[in-house]
């Protein structure tokens, strides 16, 4: 396995995962870094728990997306129930249209304000990719896929991940937030040596 | 008052305020932006409440400071009691050595691991600036300064500030975090027009 690998941990309900998901492909490609996408499954948002932080986040996201020429709306409800989208993403892992599917989910949710808990919305996105919706909507409900999502969420916790988007490198670095995307890709593109392992301060 | 003004809200216990405080002078000066420093007074740290986030933060800070060639150690205890430092900073506001004092407090705490709750440490920093420590250590204990710190912390809450470092502009924008320093300075250096006021999304 190449050392130029970066694991991208995202959550479809996570607002800052939206610009990160839209940006990571081009940035990683330019640095020669292979991205492995890892969906997580959450059930609440820290931005609803802390009101002042939530108000700030929407304005900050609006400013960020304006810079990136990305549309942004606040989906209702927020956070969305992302279990279906995450399971479909897991069922689709390895497919050539997988990354485009993920970007379309984010675009529908935060660019179009659509409810991604709706099987019709997810099915429509699959359909646009030329994929039979029924196949993946059914696969999403199998015990195998449900179990895989659970294991992946446990993996995230074991790696010390506490939010999304997060990025982890093979030599054990964790980067949190859309703001750290460039730093994470730069780290992943460094040659790995034993002395790179960090010490605790 | 010039529109090219940025209010810098910091907390001496706040880890990410350390690189922000070390960087803001040069970045604002280059953009022709006047910085008004506003100390806050906290009594806990979100990084001690959430263990995984805390572990991440120290490693992230270590990486950031390495990039900036800033030394970084974890002060003990963390967070430090910053009431004395914040009150001395308020008593010293307007003095020509005020900003250097603030940088020295951060340097002693996060660069040197010293306890800034200790009047001897704060007095030593004042002494290094050629200022009589007794004058400002006494001023820090006056009802006027204590009241001013309380009012400033209330101002911060009214502005929607929920963490440090934060930056606010005269046209009502809030930017949170060392990562937003450049964006905040860039915003403050824009000409202000009525249409710049943001809409809620």
XYZ file of C-alpha atoms in Angstrom:
402
model
C 0.000 0.000 0.000
C 1.350 3.412 -0.903
C 2.171 5.752 1.935
C 0.510 8.500 -0.063
C -2.873 7.558 1.289
C -5.322 9.707 3.226
C -8.477 8.482 4.934
C -11.332 10.977 4.660
C -13.905 10.566 7.445
C -17.126 12.375 6.686
C -20.699 12.526 7.858
C -23.438 13.465 5.429
C -25.088 15.716 8.059
C -21.836 17.573 8.738
C -21.873 21.064 7.276
C -18.111 21.517 6.987
C -17.860 18.100 5.323
C -19.713 19.703 2.395
C -16.905 22.030 1.196
C -14.328 19.371 2.163
C -16.067 16.726 0.035
C -16.280 19.140 -2.884
C -12.580 20.050 -2.642
C -10.719 16.886 -1.647
C -10.686 15.147 -5.032
C -8.787 17.851 -6.903
C -6.430 18.708 -4.026
C -5.455 15.072 -3.385
C -5.068 14.321 -7.087
C -2.686 17.239 -7.529
C -0.565 15.986 -4.608
C -0.635 12.382 -5.833
C -2.469 11.259 -2.697
C -5.005 8.433 -2.776
C -8.141 9.175 -0.746
C -10.119 6.435 0.994
C -13.601 7.645 1.893
C -15.114 6.565 5.193
C -18.697 7.500 5.985
C -19.769 7.826 9.603
C -23.235 7.700 11.125
C -24.224 10.354 13.676
C -27.462 11.209 15.374
C -27.093 14.828 16.446
C -25.137 17.975 15.649
C -22.928 19.941 18.050
C -24.250 23.059 16.344
C -27.746 22.461 17.656
C -26.423 21.856 21.182
C -24.568 25.194 21.332
C -26.789 27.918 19.859
C -24.140 30.655 19.548
C -21.771 28.234 17.836
C -24.580 27.140 15.519
C -25.412 30.698 14.457
C -21.745 31.341 13.792
C -21.302 28.129 11.828
C -24.022 28.955 9.278
C -22.544 32.396 8.619
C -19.015 30.984 8.426
C -20.171 28.284 6.004
C -21.924 30.924 3.897
C -18.700 32.952 3.670
C -16.627 29.834 2.861
C -18.997 28.618 0.158
C -19.159 32.089 -1.384
C -15.357 31.954 -1.792
C -15.677 28.507 -3.400
C -18.660 29.451 -5.594
C -20.743 26.743 -3.923
C -24.449 27.331 -3.259
C -25.457 26.942 0.376
C -28.845 26.640 2.050
C -29.834 25.442 5.490
C -31.588 22.072 5.161
C -34.729 21.466 7.158
C -34.572 19.521 9.388
C -31.015 20.063 10.542
C -29.190 17.847 11.187
C -30.663 15.443 8.674
C -31.015 11.758 9.340
C -28.116 10.406 7.284
C -28.361 6.707 7.989
C -29.773 5.822 4.563
C -27.241 7.966 2.676
C -24.343 6.547 4.701
C -25.490 2.963 4.130
C -25.943 3.497 0.392
C -22.464 5.049 0.302
C -21.042 1.971 2.024
C -22.881 -0.337 -0.365
C -21.441 1.675 -3.254
C -17.836 1.796 -1.996
C -15.472 0.753 -4.765
C -17.860 1.706 -7.568
C -16.412 4.177 -10.089
C -19.314 6.590 -9.439
C -18.963 6.449 -5.642
C -17.254 9.812 -5.138
C -19.607 11.590 -7.530
C -22.510 10.069 -5.585
C -21.156 11.474 -2.316
C -20.702 14.930 -3.829
C -24.242 14.806 -5.214
C -25.631 13.924 -1.773
C -23.858 16.943 -0.257
C -24.990 19.130 -3.136
C -28.627 18.030 -2.773
C -28.554 18.617 0.982
C -26.552 21.830 1.442
C -26.740 23.247 -2.079
C -30.379 22.384 -2.756
C -31.894 22.047 0.717
C -33.315 18.608 -0.073
C -34.016 15.949 2.548
C -31.468 13.172 2.094
C -33.344 10.926 4.533
C -35.863 10.546 1.682
C -35.265 7.381 -0.357
C -36.689 9.221 -3.360
C -33.944 11.859 -3.145
C -31.163 9.265 -2.773
C -32.761 7.143 -5.507
C -32.851 10.166 -7.804
C -29.154 10.753 -7.275
C -28.380 7.096 -8.082
C -30.567 7.351 -11.152
C -28.657 10.429 -12.355
C -25.468 8.358 -12.114
C -27.068 5.725 -14.365
C -27.366 3.235 -11.513
C -30.526 1.253 -10.722
C -31.760 2.857 -7.456
C -33.541 -0.301 -6.255
C -30.287 -2.301 -6.169
C -28.491 0.062 -3.802
C -31.515 1.061 -1.736
C -32.014 -2.653 -1.058
C -28.302 -3.270 -0.386
C -28.388 -0.419 2.144
C -30.833 -2.412 4.266
C -28.816 -5.635 4.431
C -27.287 -6.691 7.780
C -23.817 -6.721 6.136
C -23.947 -3.039 5.213
C -25.487 -2.021 8.556
C -22.727 -3.906 10.367
C -20.016 -2.367 8.185
C -21.230 1.148 9.035
C -21.214 0.281 12.727
C -17.663 -1.082 12.509
C -16.503 1.970 10.563
C -17.954 4.294 13.203
C -16.144 2.272 15.888
C -12.907 2.513 13.870
C -13.342 6.285 13.875
C -13.671 6.382 17.647
C -10.613 4.172 18.087
C -8.626 6.594 15.933
C -9.607 9.470 18.251
C -11.982 11.026 15.733
C -14.539 13.284 17.417
C -15.980 15.283 14.520
C -16.277 15.554 10.771
C -14.702 16.057 8.414
C -11.558 14.358 9.708
C -8.513 13.060 7.913
C -6.128 10.350 9.132
C -2.775 9.338 7.733
C -1.137 5.914 7.756
C 1.492 7.147 10.233
C -1.147 8.075 12.776
C -1.836 11.781 12.279
C -5.354 13.136 12.725
C -6.513 16.370 11.115
C -9.938 17.794 11.898
C -12.006 20.150 9.804
C -12.312 21.476 6.283
C -9.627 24.005 7.314
C -7.094 21.170 7.693
C -7.694 19.524 4.313
C -4.598 21.060 2.712
C -2.393 20.250 5.725
C -3.649 16.650 5.779
C -2.967 16.134 2.070
C 0.484 17.709 2.465
C 1.248 15.387 5.377
C 0.054 12.317 3.458
C 2.301 13.205 0.528
C 5.440 13.309 2.708
C 7.714 10.272 2.735
C 7.034 8.331 5.947
C 9.978 7.698 8.278
C 10.084 6.327 11.810
C 11.076 9.733 13.201
C 7.911 11.273 11.812
C 5.873 9.600 14.525
C 4.864 12.350 16.875
C 5.708 12.627 20.543
C 3.127 13.639 23.089
C 3.639 17.129 24.443
C -13.229 55.845 13.366
C -11.642 54.034 10.463
C -13.533 51.091 9.018
C -10.229 49.251 8.865
C -10.576 48.122 12.453
C -10.625 44.591 13.819
C -11.458 43.617 17.390
C -9.338 40.717 18.622
C -11.002 38.781 21.448
C -8.590 36.529 23.266
C -8.309 34.549 26.451
C -4.922 33.980 28.019
C -5.821 30.317 28.752
C -6.860 29.682 25.137
C -4.324 27.587 23.280
C -5.193 28.723 19.761
C -5.085 32.348 20.945
C -1.339 31.791 21.358
C -0.422 31.516 17.627
C -3.112 34.115 16.817
C -1.618 36.618 19.270
C 1.855 36.008 17.879
C 0.691 36.509 14.267
C -1.964 39.232 14.338
C 0.327 42.263 14.645
C 2.275 41.684 11.442
C -0.716 40.479 9.403
C -2.920 43.420 10.396
C -0.137 45.945 9.887
C 0.486 44.687 6.358
C -3.235 45.056 5.549
C -3.453 48.492 7.165
C -5.927 47.224 9.741
C -6.007 48.613 13.288
C -6.418 45.898 15.937
C -8.225 46.542 19.213
C -7.359 43.884 21.777
C -10.082 42.617 24.076
C -9.195 40.199 26.861
C -11.851 37.828 28.158
C -12.016 35.953 31.441
C -12.913 32.236 31.393
C -12.959 29.567 34.023
C -12.700 26.301 32.116
C -11.565 24.871 28.798
C -13.701 22.954 26.298
C -10.631 20.794 25.693
C -10.778 19.379 29.189
C -14.508 18.649 28.843
C -14.065 16.580 25.668
C -11.044 14.300 26.066
C -10.684 13.224 22.411
C -10.891 16.845 21.278
C -8.321 17.800 23.900
C -5.834 15.165 22.768
C -6.283 16.293 19.181
C -5.884 19.958 20.050
C -2.452 19.537 21.643
C -1.145 17.639 18.621
C -2.708 20.135 16.211
C -1.188 23.031 18.169
C 2.206 21.294 18.103
C 2.025 20.955 14.299
C 0.860 24.581 13.884
C 3.579 25.988 16.124
C 6.223 23.911 14.374
C 5.210 25.589 11.101
C 5.473 28.995 12.802
C 8.739 28.206 14.604
C 7.029 28.808 17.949
C 7.949 26.676 20.965
C 5.015 24.882 22.549
C 4.624 23.091 25.888
C 1.557 22.049 27.820
C 1.233 24.262 30.899
C 0.377 22.646 34.206
C -2.314 23.194 35.335
C -4.351 23.513 32.156
C -6.343 25.634 31.722
C -4.510 28.231 33.773
C -6.294 30.730 35.957
C -6.011 33.846 33.805
C -7.861 36.387 35.889
C -4.714 38.205 37.042
C -3.194 38.312 33.543
C -6.463 39.543 32.011
C -6.862 42.255 34.641
C -3.267 43.451 34.236
C -3.837 43.506 30.457
C -6.928 45.672 30.962
C -5.054 47.990 33.323
C -2.317 48.283 30.691
C -4.625 48.888 27.699
C -3.428 51.913 25.737
C 0.164 51.621 26.943
C 2.740 51.371 24.130
C 4.040 48.079 25.585
C 0.587 46.504 25.895
C 0.775 44.185 22.879
C 4.286 43.049 23.707
C 3.066 42.298 27.236
C 0.277 40.090 25.866
C 2.680 38.215 23.595
C 5.049 37.694 26.512
C 2.243 36.254 28.648
C 1.404 33.758 25.884
C 5.077 32.976 25.383
C 5.635 32.358 29.112
C 2.554 30.124 29.322
C 2.626 28.058 26.114
C 6.236 28.546 25.083
C 7.776 28.239 28.542
C 5.171 26.303 30.516
C 5.120 28.911 33.287
C 2.137 29.530 35.550
C 0.639 32.898 34.621
C -1.629 32.846 37.678
C 1.566 33.594 39.620
C 1.988 37.312 40.322
C 5.758 36.752 40.247
C 5.566 35.541 36.630
C 3.351 38.447 35.518
C 5.511 40.879 37.531
C 8.623 39.516 35.820
C 7.080 40.132 32.398
C 6.193 43.716 33.379
C 9.718 44.196 34.699
C 11.199 43.004 31.396
C 9.137 45.708 29.665
C 10.697 48.307 31.989
C 7.439 48.837 33.844
C 7.140 48.881 37.647
C 5.312 45.599 38.422
C 3.760 46.904 41.651
C 1.828 49.645 39.820
C 0.018 47.267 37.483
C -0.361 44.391 39.923
C -2.124 46.865 42.225
C -4.201 48.391 39.416
C -5.351 44.864 38.493
C -7.053 44.555 41.880
C -9.065 47.798 41.703
C -12.873 47.604 41.378
C -12.660 49.656 38.152
C -10.494 47.099 36.352
C -12.482 44.136 37.680
C -15.687 45.783 36.465
C -14.178 46.570 33.064
C -13.236 42.914 32.548
C -16.755 41.849 33.487
C -18.278 44.332 31.014
C -15.898 43.224 28.263
C -16.853 39.581 28.797
C -20.539 40.588 28.596
C -19.804 42.528 25.380
C -18.316 39.345 23.941
C -21.432 37.352 24.733
C -23.662 40.031 23.218
C -21.622 39.823 20.019
C -22.260 36.062 19.824
C -18.692 35.142 20.768
C -18.452 31.607 22.130
C -14.719 30.871 22.001
C -11.269 32.343 21.592
C -9.585 33.638 19.644
C -12.403 35.509 17.920
C -12.378 38.516 15.653
C -15.235 40.965 15.076
C -15.552 43.656 12.436
C -17.369 46.986 12.680
C -19.978 45.765 10.166
C -20.933 42.841 12.384
C -18.931 39.868 11.120
C -17.615 37.311 13.584
C -14.657 35.069 12.794
C -13.626 32.297 15.189
C -10.252 30.676 15.552
C -6.616 31.184 14.658
C -7.517 29.655 11.273
C -9.741 32.647 10.512
C -7.200 35.371 11.316
C -6.336 36.015 7.671
C -9.998 36.037 6.582
C -10.916 38.432 9.406
C -8.124 40.866 8.527
C -9.094 40.663 4.846
C -12.718 41.415 5.721
C -11.751 44.357 7.953
C -9.684 45.862 5.156
C -12.619 45.882 2.702
C -14.537 49.110 2.191
C -17.804 48.869 4.149
C -21.046 49.294 2.212
C -24.642 48.720 3.240
C -24.921 45.687 0.957
C -22.055 43.998 2.795
C -24.317 43.311 5.736
C -25.005 39.646 5.689
C -28.358 37.947 5.343
C -29.314 34.978 7.457
C -29.388 31.723 5.563
